């Protein structure tokens, strides 16, 4: 065992992790999928969505921000946590205005795919039905805030590439994703090739003119559950 | 043993979910062996005359008639199933939920680009009165099962119905849970 390696246990299986990693990163490397929405590989973790909640030594914690240390005992794939995560995902659906049959992200959307994976058949919480603003001013990119889950991936990606096109505005239920341009996205220096323009897990921030290009049945999550790529890396257990 | 009775309802939907039920191809012959259809637009039976085992609901609740009918379905059916995104979330008709009803009506009948000669708001007493929003069925009455999809595929409907009618668990496999 090298000096900066620690051992942690996820669902009864011992896993070797690198010091400085988060639980989620260590699990990814070991081929164990922990559901997540606001985490995107290569970006600083945000800790916003709580879909990645695990139990660390019996207490709930977000695995995308929790650093590993020797001997941590983690629960991940349990009925209790699946129910909790499904409830969090239901809240995201209830808060926004998601009409999957009319959404060009359908089939390629991480929020929808997460709901499928967690077995969500209906949103049992009452819908909020709050109008949200659409921004179609940019020639190549649009923002349909009805579908925003406030994960902050666009903002963190933009900051990482030195642009700060996106940021949060307001608090609590009035929180929204804002852009660095008085009259919308067209006044920002966002380019279609930016990582920020491709970091959104939902149908909110998308490139124009590519919707419905991939036929139903061949889209990313039509037959393959989200997280399969990580689980296929190295089967555990 | 008498065959289980099935009723179906068309609320605010496009009839696509009913079409999907008919799309089970030759299995429709097995289905009529398995169940008897009661009140349904498929056979044009318009009133409940006896207790029904399973009610299949298509569409959300957008007007007073939908509302009354859904209450009737709950009263007469042992099991109610919301079939499709319209019944489960309001679906595409629920796109109007973030716009005030007055604005929707005015845009459609008074100010829209296809309106000629000023237009008029529909006010015939036979037309159901619109509700303020389009509601999923389970925000109005208790719903026992949900079969998502737009429409749920014939395979989804077949798998769920046969499981339910033969007393098995309705757990849908990954490939059959879809919201589009
Ligand atoms: S963003 Fe995803 S969940 Fe929302 S409507 Fe589009 S496909 Fe559905
Ligand atoms: S626009 Fe997309 S990436 Fe940005 S916060 Fe909303 S959901 Fe997340
Ligand atoms: S769920 Fe889709 S197919 Fe079914 S009634 Fe609604 S729009 Fe039509
Ligand atoms: S992925 Fe950890 S909080 Fe969102």
Coordinates of N, CA, C and O in Angstrom, one line a residue, chain B residues 50-175:
Chain B
X50 N -72.3 -1.0 -13.6 CA -71.9 -2.0 -12.6 C -70.4 -1.7 -12.2 O -69.7 -0.9 -12.8
X51 N -70.0 -2.3 -11.1 CA -68.6 -2.1 -10.6 C -67.6 -2.6 -11.6 O -67.8 -3.7 -12.2
X52 N -66.5 -1.8 -11.8 CA -65.5 -2.2 -12.8 C -64.2 -2.5 -12.1 O -63.9 -1.9 -11.1
X53 N -63.4 -3.4 -12.6 CA -62.2 -3.8 -11.9 C -61.1 -2.8 -12.2 O -60.4 -2.3 -11.3
X54 N -60.8 -2.5 -13.5 CA -59.7 -1.6 -13.8 C -60.1 -0.4 -14.7 O -60.8 -0.6 -15.7
X55 N -59.8 0.8 -14.3 CA -60.0 1.9 -15.1 C -58.7 2.5 -15.7 O -57.8 2.7 -14.9
X56 N -58.6 2.6 -17.0 CA -57.4 3.1 -17.7 C -57.7 4.6 -18.0 O -58.7 4.9 -18.8
X57 N -56.9 5.5 -17.5 CA -57.2 6.9 -17.8 C -56.2 7.5 -18.7 O -55.0 7.5 -18.5
X58 N -56.7 8.1 -19.8 CA -55.8 8.9 -20.7 C -56.1 10.3 -20.5 O -57.3 10.7 -20.5
X59 N -55.1 11.1 -20.5 CA -55.3 12.6 -20.5 C -55.3 13.2 -19.1 O -55.6 12.6 -18.1
X60 N -55.0 14.5 -19.0 CA -55.1 15.2 -17.8 C -56.4 15.8 -17.6 O -57.4 15.6 -18.4
X61 N -56.6 16.6 -16.5 CA -57.9 17.1 -16.2 C -57.9 18.6 -16.4 O -57.2 19.4 -15.7
X62 N -58.6 19.1 -17.5 CA -58.5 20.5 -17.9 C -59.8 21.2 -17.9 O -59.9 22.4 -18.1
X63 N -60.9 20.4 -17.7 CA -62.2 21.1 -17.7 C -63.2 20.4 -16.7 O -62.9 19.4 -16.2
X64 N -64.4 21.0 -16.5 CA -65.3 20.5 -15.5 C -65.8 19.1 -15.9 O -66.1 18.3 -15.0
X65 N -65.9 18.8 -17.2 CA -66.4 17.5 -17.6 C -65.4 16.4 -17.2 O -65.7 15.4 -16.7
X66 N -64.1 16.7 -17.5 CA -63.0 15.8 -17.2 C -63.1 15.5 -15.7 O -63.0 14.4 -15.2
X67 N -63.3 16.6 -14.9 CA -63.3 16.5 -13.4 C -64.4 15.5 -13.0 O -64.2 14.6 -12.2
X68 N -65.6 15.8 -13.5 CA -66.8 15.0 -13.1 C -66.6 13.5 -13.5 O -66.8 12.6 -12.7
X69 N -66.1 13.3 -14.7 CA -65.8 11.9 -15.2 C -64.8 11.2 -14.4 O -64.9 10.0 -14.1
X70 N -63.7 11.9 -14.0 CA -62.7 11.3 -13.2 C -63.2 10.8 -11.9 O -63.0 9.7 -11.4
X71 N -64.1 11.7 -11.3 CA -64.7 11.3 -10.0 C -65.6 10.1 -10.1 O -65.6 9.2 -9.3
X72 N -66.3 10.0 -11.3 CA -67.1 8.8 -11.6 C -66.3 7.6 -11.7 O -66.6 6.5 -11.2
X73 N -65.1 7.7 -12.4 CA -64.2 6.6 -12.6 C -63.7 6.1 -11.2 O -63.7 4.9 -11.0
X74 N -63.4 7.0 -10.4 CA -62.9 6.6 -9.1 C -64.0 5.9 -8.3 O -63.7 4.9 -7.6
X75 N -65.2 6.3 -8.4 CA -66.3 5.8 -7.7 C -66.6 4.3 -8.2 O -66.9 3.4 -7.4
X76 N -66.4 4.1 -9.5 CA -66.9 2.8 -10.0 C -65.7 1.8 -10.3 O -66.0 0.6 -10.5
X77 N -64.5 2.2 -10.2 CA -63.4 1.3 -10.6 C -62.6 1.0 -9.3 O -62.3 1.8 -8.5
X78 N -62.3 -0.3 -9.2 CA -61.5 -0.8 -8.0 C -60.1 -0.2 -8.2 O -59.5 0.2 -7.2
X79 N -59.5 -0.4 -9.4 CA -58.1 0.1 -9.6 C -58.1 1.1 -10.7 O -58.7 0.9 -11.7
X80 N -57.4 2.3 -10.4 CA -57.3 3.3 -11.5 C -55.9 3.4 -11.9 O -55.0 3.5 -11.1
X81 N -55.6 3.4 -13.2 CA -54.3 3.5 -13.7 C -54.2 4.8 -14.6 O -54.9 4.9 -15.6
X82 N -53.3 5.7 -14.3 CA -53.0 6.8 -15.2 C -52.1 6.3 -16.3 O -51.0 5.8 -16.0
X83 N -52.5 6.4 -17.5 CA -51.8 5.9 -18.7 C -51.3 7.1 -19.5 O -52.1 7.9 -20.0
X84 N -50.0 7.2 -19.6 CA -49.4 8.2 -20.4 C -49.1 9.5 -19.7 O -49.6 9.8 -18.6
X85 N -48.2 10.4 -20.3 CA -47.7 11.6 -19.7 C -48.9 12.6 -19.5 O -48.8 13.4 -18.5
X86 N -49.9 12.6 -20.3 CA -51.0 13.6 -20.1 C -51.7 13.3 -18.8 O -51.9 14.2 -18.0
X87 N -52.0 12.1 -18.6 CA -52.7 11.7 -17.3 C -51.7 11.9 -16.1 O -52.2 12.2 -15.0
X88 N -50.4 11.6 -16.3 CA -49.5 11.6 -15.2 C -49.0 13.0 -14.9 O -48.7 13.3 -13.7
X89 N -48.8 13.8 -15.9 CA -48.2 15.1 -15.6 C -49.0 16.3 -16.1 O -48.8 17.5 -15.9
X90 N -50.0 16.0 -17.0 CA -50.7 17.0 -17.7 C -50.3 17.0 -19.2 O -51.0 17.4 -20.1
X91 N -49.0 16.6 -19.4 CA -48.4 16.4 -20.7 C -48.4 17.7 -21.5 O -48.3 18.8 -21.0
X92 N -48.4 17.6 -22.8 CA -48.4 18.7 -23.7 C -49.5 19.8 -23.4 O -49.2 21.0 -23.4
X93 N -50.7 19.3 -23.2 CA -51.7 20.4 -22.8 C -51.3 21.2 -21.6 O -51.8 22.4 -21.6
X94 N -50.5 20.7 -20.7 CA -50.1 21.4 -19.5 C -49.1 22.5 -19.9 O -48.7 23.3 -19.0
X95 N -48.7 22.6 -21.1 CA -47.8 23.8 -21.5 C -48.5 25.1 -21.2 O -47.9 26.1 -21.1
X96 N -49.9 25.1 -21.2 CA -50.6 26.3 -20.9 C -50.6 26.7 -19.4 O -51.0 27.8 -19.0
X97 N -50.0 25.8 -18.6 CA -50.1 26.0 -17.1 C -49.3 27.2 -16.6 O -49.5 27.7 -15.5
X98 N -48.4 27.7 -17.4 CA -47.6 28.9 -16.9 C -48.1 30.2 -17.5 O -47.5 31.2 -17.3
X99 N -49.2 30.0 -18.3 CA -49.8 31.2 -18.9 C -51.2 31.4 -18.3 O -52.0 30.4 -18.2
X100 N -51.6 32.6 -17.8 CA -53.0 32.7 -17.3 C -54.0 32.3 -18.3 O -53.9 32.6 -19.5
X101 N -55.1 31.7 -17.9 CA -56.1 31.1 -18.8 C -56.7 32.2 -19.7 O -56.9 32.0 -20.9
X102 N -56.9 33.4 -19.1 CA -57.5 34.5 -19.9 C -56.6 34.8 -21.1 O -57.1 34.9 -22.3
X103 N -55.3 34.9 -20.9 CA -54.3 35.1 -22.0 C -54.4 34.1 -23.0 O -54.3 34.4 -24.2
X104 N -54.5 32.8 -22.6 CA -54.5 31.7 -23.5 C -55.7 31.8 -24.4 O -55.6 31.7 -25.7
X105 N -56.9 32.1 -23.8 CA -58.1 32.2 -24.6 C -58.1 33.3 -25.6 O -58.5 33.2 -26.7
X106 N -57.6 34.5 -25.1 CA -57.5 35.6 -25.9 C -56.6 35.4 -27.1 O -56.8 35.8 -28.2
X107 N -55.4 34.8 -26.8 CA -54.5 34.5 -27.9 C -55.1 33.6 -28.9 O -55.0 33.8 -30.2
X108 N -55.9 32.6 -28.5 CA -56.4 31.6 -29.4 C -57.6 32.1 -30.2 O -57.7 31.9 -31.4
X109 N -58.5 32.9 -29.5 CA -59.7 33.3 -30.2 C -59.9 34.7 -30.5 O -60.8 35.1 -31.3
X110 N -59.1 35.6 -30.0 CA -59.2 37.0 -30.3 C -58.0 37.6 -31.0 O -58.2 38.3 -32.0
X111 N -56.8 37.3 -30.5 CA -55.6 38.1 -31.0 C -54.7 37.3 -31.9 O -53.7 37.8 -32.4
X112 N -55.0 36.0 -32.0 CA -54.0 35.1 -32.7 C -53.9 35.4 -34.2 O -54.8 36.1 -34.7
X113 N -52.9 35.0 -34.9 CA -52.7 35.4 -36.3 C -53.7 34.8 -37.2 O -53.9 35.3 -38.3
X114 N -54.4 33.8 -36.8 CA -55.4 33.2 -37.7 C -56.8 33.6 -37.5 O -57.8 33.2 -38.1
X115 N -57.0 34.5 -36.5 CA -58.3 35.0 -36.2 C -58.8 36.0 -37.3 O -58.1 36.9 -37.7
X116 N -60.0 35.8 -37.8 CA -60.6 36.8 -38.8 C -61.8 37.5 -38.1 O -62.5 36.9 -37.3
X117 N -62.0 38.7 -38.6 CA -63.2 39.5 -38.1 C -63.3 39.6 -36.6 O -64.4 39.5 -36.0
X118 N -62.2 39.8 -35.9 CA -62.2 40.1 -34.5 C -62.4 38.9 -33.6 O -61.8 38.9 -32.5
X119 N -63.0 37.8 -34.1 CA -63.1 36.6 -33.3 C -64.1 36.7 -32.1 O -64.6 37.8 -31.8
X120 N -64.3 35.6 -31.5 CA -65.2 35.5 -30.3 C -64.8 34.4 -29.4 O -64.3 33.4 -29.8
X121 N -64.9 34.6 -28.1 CA -64.6 33.6 -27.1 C -65.7 32.5 -27.1 O -66.9 32.9 -27.1
X122 N -65.4 31.2 -27.2 CA -66.4 30.2 -27.2 C -67.3 30.3 -25.9 O -66.7 30.4 -24.8
X123 N -68.6 30.3 -26.1 CA -69.4 30.5 -24.9 C -70.7 29.6 -25.0 O -71.7 29.8 -24.3
X124 N -70.7 28.6 -25.9 CA -71.8 27.7 -26.0 C -71.9 26.9 -24.7 O -71.0 26.4 -24.2
X125 N -73.1 26.8 -24.1 CA -73.3 26.1 -22.8 C -72.9 24.6 -22.9 O -72.6 24.0 -21.9
X126 N -72.9 24.0 -24.1 CA -72.5 22.6 -24.2 C -71.0 22.4 -24.1 O -70.6 21.3 -24.0
X127 N -70.2 23.4 -24.3 CA -68.8 23.3 -24.2 C -68.3 23.2 -22.8 O -68.7 24.1 -22.0
X128 N -67.5 22.2 -22.4 CA -67.1 22.2 -21.0 C -66.3 23.4 -20.6 O -65.7 24.1 -21.5
X129 N -66.4 23.8 -19.4 CA -65.7 25.0 -18.9 C -64.3 24.7 -18.5 O -64.0 23.7 -17.8
X130 N -63.3 25.4 -19.0 CA -61.9 25.1 -18.8 C -61.6 25.4 -17.3 O -62.1 26.4 -16.7
X131 N -60.7 24.6 -16.7 CA -60.2 24.9 -15.4 C -59.0 25.8 -15.5 O -58.4 26.0 -16.6
X132 N -58.6 26.4 -14.4 CA -57.4 27.4 -14.4 C -56.2 26.7 -15.0 O -55.4 27.3 -15.7
X133 N -56.0 25.4 -14.6 CA -54.8 24.7 -15.0 C -55.2 23.3 -15.6 O -56.3 22.9 -15.3
X134 N -54.2 22.7 -16.2 CA -54.4 21.3 -16.5 C -53.7 20.4 -15.4 O -52.6 20.6 -15.2
X135 N -54.5 19.6 -14.8 CA -54.0 18.8 -13.6 C -53.8 17.4 -14.0 O -54.5 16.8 -14.7
X136 N -52.7 16.8 -13.4 CA -52.6 15.3 -13.5 C -53.7 14.7 -12.7 O -54.2 15.2 -11.8
X137 N -54.1 13.5 -13.2 CA -55.2 12.8 -12.5 C -55.0 12.6 -11.0 O -55.9 12.8 -10.2
X138 N -53.7 12.3 -10.6 CA -53.5 12.0 -9.2 C -53.5 13.3 -8.3 O -53.5 13.2 -7.1
X139 N -53.6 14.5 -8.9 CA -53.8 15.7 -8.1 C -55.3 15.9 -7.8 O -55.7 16.8 -7.1
X140 N -56.2 15.0 -8.4 CA -57.6 15.1 -8.2 C -58.2 14.0 -7.4 O -59.0 14.1 -6.5
X141 N -57.8 12.7 -7.8 CA -58.3 11.5 -7.0 C -57.1 10.6 -6.8 O -56.0 10.8 -7.4
X142 N -57.2 9.6 -6.0 CA -56.2 8.7 -5.7 C -56.0 7.8 -7.0 O -57.0 7.3 -7.5
X143 N -54.8 7.6 -7.4 CA -54.4 6.8 -8.5 C -53.6 5.6 -8.0 O -52.7 5.8 -7.2
X144 N -53.9 4.4 -8.5 CA -53.2 3.2 -8.0 C -51.9 2.9 -8.7 O -51.0 2.4 -8.1
X145 N -51.9 3.1 -10.1 CA -50.7 2.7 -10.8 C -50.4 3.8 -11.9 O -51.4 4.5 -12.3
X146 N -49.2 3.9 -12.3 CA -48.8 4.9 -13.4 C -48.1 4.1 -14.5 O -47.1 3.4 -14.2
X147 N -48.5 4.3 -15.7 CA -47.8 3.7 -16.8 C -47.3 4.9 -17.7 O -48.0 5.4 -18.6
X148 N -46.1 5.3 -17.5 CA -45.6 6.5 -18.3 C -45.3 6.2 -19.7 O -45.2 5.1 -20.1
X149 N -45.2 7.3 -20.5 CA -44.9 7.2 -21.9 C -45.8 8.2 -22.7 O -46.8 8.7 -22.1
X150 N -45.4 8.5 -23.9 CA -46.3 9.4 -24.7 C -46.3 8.8 -26.1 O -45.6 9.3 -27.0
X151 N -47.1 7.8 -26.4 CA -47.9 7.0 -25.4 C -47.0 5.9 -24.8 O -45.9 5.7 -25.4
X152 N -47.4 5.3 -23.7 CA -46.7 4.1 -23.3 C -46.8 3.1 -24.5 O -47.8 3.0 -25.2
X153 N -45.7 2.4 -24.7 CA -45.7 1.5 -25.9 C -46.7 0.3 -25.7 O -47.1 0.1 -24.6
X154 N -47.1 -0.3 -26.8 CA -48.0 -1.4 -26.7 C -47.4 -2.5 -25.8 O -48.2 -3.1 -25.0
X155 N -46.1 -2.6 -25.8 CA -45.5 -3.6 -25.0 C -45.6 -3.3 -23.5 O -45.8 -4.2 -22.6
X156 N -45.5 -2.0 -23.2 CA -45.6 -1.5 -21.8 C -47.0 -1.8 -21.3 O -47.2 -2.4 -20.2
X157 N -48.0 -1.4 -22.1 CA -49.4 -1.7 -21.7 C -49.7 -3.1 -21.6 O -50.3 -3.6 -20.6
X158 N -49.2 -3.9 -22.5 CA -49.5 -5.4 -22.5 C -48.8 -6.0 -21.2 O -49.5 -6.7 -20.5
X159 N -47.6 -5.6 -21.0 CA -46.8 -6.2 -19.8 C -47.6 -5.8 -18.5 O -47.8 -6.7 -17.7
X160 N -47.9 -4.6 -18.4 CA -48.5 -4.1 -17.2 C -49.9 -4.7 -17.0 O -50.3 -5.2 -15.9
X161 N -50.7 -4.7 -18.0 CA -52.1 -5.2 -17.9 C -52.2 -6.7 -17.6 O -52.9 -7.1 -16.7
X162 N -51.3 -7.4 -18.3 CA -51.4 -8.9 -18.1 C -50.8 -9.2 -16.7 O -51.4 -10.1 -16.0
X163 N -49.8 -8.5 -16.2 CA -49.3 -8.7 -14.9 C -50.4 -8.4 -13.9 O -50.7 -9.2 -13.0
X164 N -51.0 -7.3 -14.0 CA -52.1 -6.9 -13.1 C -53.2 -7.9 -13.0 O -53.7 -8.3 -12.0
X165 N -53.7 -8.3 -14.2 CA -54.9 -9.1 -14.3 C -54.6 -10.6 -13.9 O -55.5 -11.3 -13.5
X166 N -53.3 -10.9 -13.9 CA -53.0 -12.3 -13.4 C -52.4 -12.2 -12.0 O -51.8 -13.2 -11.6
X167 N -52.5 -11.1 -11.3 CA -52.1 -11.0 -9.9 C -50.6 -10.9 -9.7 O -50.1 -11.2 -8.7
X168 N -49.9 -10.5 -10.8 CA -48.4 -10.4 -10.6 C -48.0 -9.0 -10.4 O -48.8 -8.1 -10.5
X169 N -46.7 -8.8 -10.0 CA -46.1 -7.5 -9.8 C -46.0 -6.7 -11.1 O -45.6 -7.3 -12.1
X170 N -46.4 -5.4 -11.0 CA -46.4 -4.6 -12.3 C -45.0 -4.0 -12.5 O -44.9 -3.0 -13.3
X171 N -43.9 -4.3 -11.8 CA -42.6 -3.7 -12.0 C -42.2 -3.7 -13.5 O -42.1 -4.7 -14.1
X172 N -42.0 -2.4 -14.0 CA -41.6 -2.3 -15.4 C -40.1 -2.4 -15.5 O -39.4 -1.7 -14.7
X173 N -39.5 -3.1 -16.5 CA -38.1 -3.1 -16.7 C -37.7 -1.7 -17.3 O -38.5 -1.0 -17.8
X174 N -36.3 -1.4 -17.2 CA -35.8 -0.1 -17.6 C -36.3 0.3 -19.0 O -36.7 1.4 -19.2
X175 N -36.3 -0.6 -20.0 CA -36.6 -0.2 -21.3 C -38.0 0.2 -21.5 O -38.4 0.9 -22.5

